[in-house]
């Protein structure tokens, strides 16, 4: 318990119910009890011993003062010793120099050095001078440093140890060295002749210990004075410690520090107001929280509580000192819960202490906690609801839906055009509004799709350049911002939008655009916490936008590759009227493909295929299969034989991928299907074979829809089973519908159900192939197809008898003339007289070859379609070869002439022989 000065008197320690209050023992109380026990048990000696041990404050003060006195004495002794050493060294320098100069300048010294025996003359003089001057040595030497004198006789004649160069040049030198007799100072001076030349040197030296002696004389005096001072200081310190021990009640420093730390913690650390009031009703102490809650003036301490301008009920409670528990009082706009207790229990100071708790603040804290929970919920919903698709625009729309109205009243997402195309954005380019939304639809914000040019001083431009979010508490004060959005339709600020947060959409080091959050309904502007929330919200959405951008780029590349592998236009032919549709899957590019291939004899081949899987590998595999079909169709093979060759090729591809892809980049063709059909407009028959592909649909001229009964062979690449060809006779005007499984199959749709739905769509379709394609896709196409869809519709045409001519040719070379005559008459009937000469020449060569090298029966047929076609049938399987005849050969130029005159020519085999054909263009 803290005792405060100026508190007198006692208060009752009984509660209103008459029971005595029993406080818990405190630090001060325990200290008083311990001091009383020490006085009763140990007397004066025990108290002094406890003080000397340093356990109490008094003991520590005593020890500290004794230590200070000792340190002062020690410092004085050290200073004296250092001073004596300095004085001794200086005295040695002065004495050695004086002795050396005196001996060098003594009468007879210079003359003795030039005499025959300098040692005999100078040695006695030097020793006498050394004893009289009280130095350790006087050495006379020549200019080379060879001694003539020395206190030790055996060192005469040896070289002097020391610096002599300055003395040889006429200047004395004094130095300190460590000699054999200890640390010494020696001086070397020159001995000059009358004419000024240096004829010798004199050195005198003395050890520093011999030069001293002052310290030995002064040290006892200093130590004695220090002992007397220490005794006096100890006695005075003991008297001070005795009084301090009595006043602190034997408390140690740790106990006193802990007591005052508890005092400060109670007063200033808790989020409750603390007030101590004396028994006279004066305010003794109030912590910072009490000042804030009650609105107390700075000079409130020492004044009467009733004079502080408090609420009358609150002031009366604090001044009365009565016990109160959680009494609620209205102070200003705050509801305060007050608890009050007396402080004079167990001999403590009289008065009362009251604690004040702000229940209004608690409600505010609860509201802030709820707000934080809502923000966490917003971030969670953004993580779940943004980025559900790999579409940039839809991802931006999802961000707007999450933010409005839970975070902002209006939100806009502006992205670079390159981002919308799936490309890498270029900083500084124009932005385009990808998504926008708000609580109302009439806001003066630019609509979706608008191109936005940022003003350099606008918040959006500053945010993009600094790559950091920008908070504009007042939109009307933001330079460039309202003008950018108004576009002449009115000011944003006039509409009521008053606060803005703009955040750059950043994915790593790439800036994709900017997101704006606008506020209009709340009067308060956005704050720093909401700025951090907006940054986190956009950061999560930026990852999804960047993923969608990358997917758009990869998907566009794959679609471009796939479309480059598909036919860009249909070839010219007259047997079929064709329309087609191709739709890539939204989940990724697949391997669906189709083709229309003109064949000889006015025939047309239709092919539709599907490679299982999506991505670039499926598209590339599709391109390989389409190229292979192109090459195989040039051989004029039946559909089953062509599928057999295609099956072998896929098997080889799989083997190459399994054995050659050491880096894991390759992958086998997991599944590929194909349907190949050949339509002959002369016979109106269609030969069809399929390898794991859905059957084709046939629509009769009357509108009846059937699925052709074509044997289903295995998918390509499995091998082991042959393919079968089915022949259909199609009436003129019939429609043959070829498609891939994406049209009739779905994860939630069985193929039989899909076929029936396709049958219904075909039954209601118009008569043209274009109308058929449109009706099928309108009825069957889902909103987002999960697989590629290829649809090919061909309406048959017939080559009538008026455009065909056929003759039987006997195996007689003379029959060639009759054939030429018949051809001339036929061409005249068709109005093609200008082609008669070329045609007669071609048929003459082909019929001659058939008669000479083929077998009977021999038959000639001419067809007038988009080209003039000549065909020669025979029952031989021998294939003719084009060769170049030598100049001396009489024959061998027939096929060469045919190849030069015809646009195309070739050979196809039939079950009963072969056909050699040639085409001439009629354009």
CSV table of C-alpha atoms in Angstrom, one decimal, residues 378-548:
chain,number,residue,atom,x,y,z
A,378,UNK,CA,-14.7,-10.5,-46.8
A,379,UNK,CA,-11.2,-11.8,-47.4
A,380,UNK,CA,-12.3,-15.4,-47.1
A,381,UNK,CA,-15.2,-14.8,-49.6
A,382,UNK,CA,-12.7,-13.2,-52.0
A,383,UNK,CA,-10.4,-16.2,-51.8
A,384,UNK,CA,-13.4,-18.5,-52.6
A,385,UNK,CA,-15.3,-16.3,-55.0
A,386,UNK,CA,-12.6,-14.6,-57.1
A,387,UNK,CA,-10.8,-16.6,-59.7
A,388,UNK,CA,-13.4,-19.4,-60.2
A,389,UNK,CA,-12.7,-19.3,-64.0
A,390,UNK,CA,-9.6,-18.7,-66.1
A,391,UNK,CA,-11.2,-15.7,-67.8
A,392,UNK,CA,-9.7,-12.2,-67.1
A,393,UNK,CA,-12.9,-10.3,-67.5
A,394,UNK,CA,-15.0,-12.6,-65.3
A,395,UNK,CA,-12.3,-12.6,-62.6
A,396,UNK,CA,-12.5,-8.8,-62.6
A,397,UNK,CA,-16.3,-9.0,-62.4
A,398,UNK,CA,-16.1,-11.4,-59.4
A,399,UNK,CA,-13.8,-8.9,-57.6
A,400,UNK,CA,-16.4,-6.2,-58.1
A,401,UNK,CA,-19.2,-8.4,-56.8
A,402,UNK,CA,-17.2,-9.3,-53.7
A,403,UNK,CA,-16.3,-5.7,-52.9
A,404,UNK,CA,-19.7,-4.1,-53.5
A,405,UNK,CA,-21.5,-3.3,-51.2
A,406,UNK,CA,-19.6,-4.9,-48.3
A,407,UNK,CA,-16.5,-2.8,-48.7
A,408,UNK,CA,-17.2,0.0,-51.1
A,409,UNK,CA,-20.3,1.6,-52.7
A,410,UNK,CA,-18.7,1.5,-56.1
A,411,UNK,CA,-15.8,-0.5,-57.6
A,412,UNK,CA,-14.1,-0.4,-60.9
A,413,UNK,CA,-11.3,-2.6,-62.4
A,414,UNK,CA,-9.2,-1.0,-65.2
A,415,UNK,CA,-6.7,-3.3,-66.9
A,416,UNK,CA,-4.2,-2.8,-69.7
A,417,UNK,CA,-5.5,-4.0,-73.1
A,418,UNK,CA,-2.6,-6.4,-73.4
A,419,UNK,CA,-3.8,-8.1,-70.2
A,420,UNK,CA,-7.2,-8.7,-71.7
A,421,UNK,CA,-5.6,-10.3,-74.7
A,422,UNK,CA,-3.4,-12.5,-72.5
A,423,UNK,CA,-0.2,-10.6,-73.3
A,424,UNK,CA,2.5,-9.0,-71.2
A,425,UNK,CA,1.3,-5.4,-70.3
A,426,UNK,CA,3.3,-2.4,-71.3
A,427,UNK,CA,3.5,0.3,-68.7
A,428,UNK,CA,2.2,3.6,-69.7
A,429,UNK,CA,-0.3,2.3,-72.2
A,430,UNK,CA,-3.9,3.0,-72.1
A,431,UNK,CA,-6.2,1.2,-69.6
A,432,UNK,CA,-9.6,-0.3,-70.4
A,433,UNK,CA,-12.4,-0.7,-68.0
A,434,UNK,CA,-12.9,-4.5,-67.5
A,435,UNK,CA,-15.5,-4.4,-64.8
A,436,UNK,CA,-17.6,-2.0,-62.8
A,437,UNK,CA,-20.4,-2.1,-60.3
A,438,UNK,CA,-22.1,-0.2,-57.5
A,439,UNK,CA,-25.1,0.2,-55.3
A,440,UNK,CA,-26.7,2.3,-58.1
A,441,UNK,CA,-26.5,2.3,-61.9
A,442,UNK,CA,-26.5,6.1,-62.5
A,443,UNK,CA,-23.0,6.8,-61.1
A,444,UNK,CA,-20.9,9.2,-63.3
A,445,UNK,CA,-18.3,6.5,-63.8
A,446,UNK,CA,-17.1,5.4,-67.2
A,447,UNK,CA,-18.8,2.2,-68.5
A,448,UNK,CA,-17.3,-1.1,-69.1
A,449,UNK,CA,-15.2,-1.2,-72.2
A,450,UNK,CA,-14.2,2.4,-72.1
A,451,UNK,CA,-10.6,3.3,-72.8
A,452,UNK,CA,-9.1,5.3,-70.0
A,453,UNK,CA,-6.3,7.8,-70.3
A,454,UNK,CA,-4.9,8.7,-66.9
A,455,UNK,CA,-4.0,12.2,-65.9
A,456,UNK,CA,-0.4,12.3,-64.6
A,457,UNK,CA,-1.6,13.9,-61.3
A,458,UNK,CA,-4.6,11.6,-60.7
A,459,UNK,CA,-4.5,9.1,-57.8
A,460,UNK,CA,-4.6,6.2,-60.3
A,461,UNK,CA,-1.5,7.5,-62.1
A,462,UNK,CA,0.3,8.1,-58.9
A,463,UNK,CA,-0.6,4.6,-57.7
A,464,UNK,CA,0.7,3.0,-60.9
A,465,UNK,CA,3.9,4.9,-60.9
A,466,UNK,CA,4.6,4.3,-57.2
A,467,UNK,CA,3.3,0.7,-57.3
A,468,UNK,CA,1.5,1.3,-54.0
A,469,UNK,CA,-2.1,2.0,-53.0
A,470,UNK,CA,-3.2,5.6,-52.7
A,471,UNK,CA,-5.9,6.8,-50.3
A,472,UNK,CA,-7.9,10.0,-51.2
A,473,UNK,CA,-10.1,10.9,-48.2
A,474,UNK,CA,-11.7,13.8,-50.3
A,475,UNK,CA,-12.3,13.1,-53.9
A,476,UNK,CA,-13.0,16.7,-54.8
A,477,UNK,CA,-9.5,17.5,-53.7
A,478,UNK,CA,-7.8,14.8,-55.8
A,479,UNK,CA,-6.2,16.3,-58.9
A,480,UNK,CA,-7.2,14.6,-62.1
A,481,UNK,CA,-9.4,12.0,-60.5
A,482,UNK,CA,-13.0,13.3,-60.9
A,483,UNK,CA,-12.2,14.8,-64.3
A,484,UNK,CA,-11.1,11.4,-65.6
A,485,UNK,CA,-14.3,9.7,-64.6
A,486,UNK,CA,-16.8,12.4,-65.4
A,487,UNK,CA,-16.0,12.8,-69.1
A,488,UNK,CA,-18.4,15.7,-69.3
A,489,UNK,CA,-21.3,13.8,-67.7
A,490,UNK,CA,-21.0,15.5,-64.3
A,491,UNK,CA,-18.7,15.6,-61.4
A,492,UNK,CA,-18.1,12.6,-59.2
A,493,UNK,CA,-18.1,14.7,-56.1
A,494,UNK,CA,-21.5,16.2,-56.9
A,495,UNK,CA,-22.9,12.8,-57.2
A,496,UNK,CA,-22.0,12.1,-53.6
A,497,UNK,CA,-18.8,10.0,-54.0
A,498,UNK,CA,-16.4,11.6,-51.5
A,499,UNK,CA,-13.6,9.1,-50.8
A,500,UNK,CA,-11.4,6.8,-53.0
A,501,UNK,CA,-8.9,4.0,-52.6
A,502,UNK,CA,-7.0,3.1,-55.7
A,503,UNK,CA,-4.8,0.0,-55.6
A,504,UNK,CA,-2.5,-1.3,-58.4
A,505,UNK,CA,-3.1,-4.8,-59.6
A,506,UNK,CA,0.4,-6.3,-59.1
A,507,UNK,CA,1.4,-9.8,-59.8
A,508,UNK,CA,5.1,-10.1,-58.8
A,509,UNK,CA,6.9,-7.3,-60.6
A,510,UNK,CA,4.2,-6.9,-63.3
A,511,UNK,CA,1.5,-4.2,-63.0
A,512,UNK,CA,-1.7,-5.4,-64.7
A,513,UNK,CA,-3.9,-2.4,-64.0
A,514,UNK,CA,-5.6,-0.6,-61.2
A,515,UNK,CA,-8.7,-1.1,-59.0
A,516,UNK,CA,-10.7,1.8,-57.6
A,517,UNK,CA,-13.0,1.6,-54.5
A,518,UNK,CA,-15.4,4.5,-54.1
A,519,UNK,CA,-17.5,5.5,-51.1
A,520,UNK,CA,-20.7,7.6,-51.1
A,521,UNK,CA,-23.1,6.5,-48.4
A,522,UNK,CA,-20.9,6.6,-45.3
A,523,UNK,CA,-20.0,10.1,-44.2
A,524,UNK,CA,-16.6,8.9,-42.9
A,525,UNK,CA,-13.8,8.6,-45.5
A,526,UNK,CA,-11.7,5.5,-46.0
A,527,UNK,CA,-9.1,5.1,-43.3
A,528,UNK,CA,-5.6,3.4,-43.1
A,529,UNK,CA,-7.1,0.1,-41.9
A,530,UNK,CA,-9.4,0.0,-44.9
A,531,UNK,CA,-6.5,0.9,-47.2
A,532,UNK,CA,-4.7,-2.2,-45.9
A,533,UNK,CA,-7.8,-4.3,-46.4
A,534,UNK,CA,-8.2,-3.1,-50.0
A,535,UNK,CA,-4.5,-3.9,-50.7
A,536,UNK,CA,-5.0,-7.4,-49.4
A,537,UNK,CA,-8.2,-7.9,-51.4
A,538,UNK,CA,-6.6,-6.7,-54.6
A,539,UNK,CA,-3.5,-8.8,-54.0
A,540,UNK,CA,-5.5,-12.0,-53.8
A,541,UNK,CA,-7.5,-11.1,-56.9
A,542,UNK,CA,-4.3,-10.1,-58.8
A,543,UNK,CA,-3.0,-13.7,-58.6
A,544,UNK,CA,-6.2,-15.0,-60.2
A,545,UNK,CA,-6.2,-12.2,-62.9
A,546,UNK,CA,-2.6,-13.1,-63.7
A,547,UNK,CA,-3.4,-16.8,-63.9
A,548,UNK,CA,-6.3,-16.0,-66.2
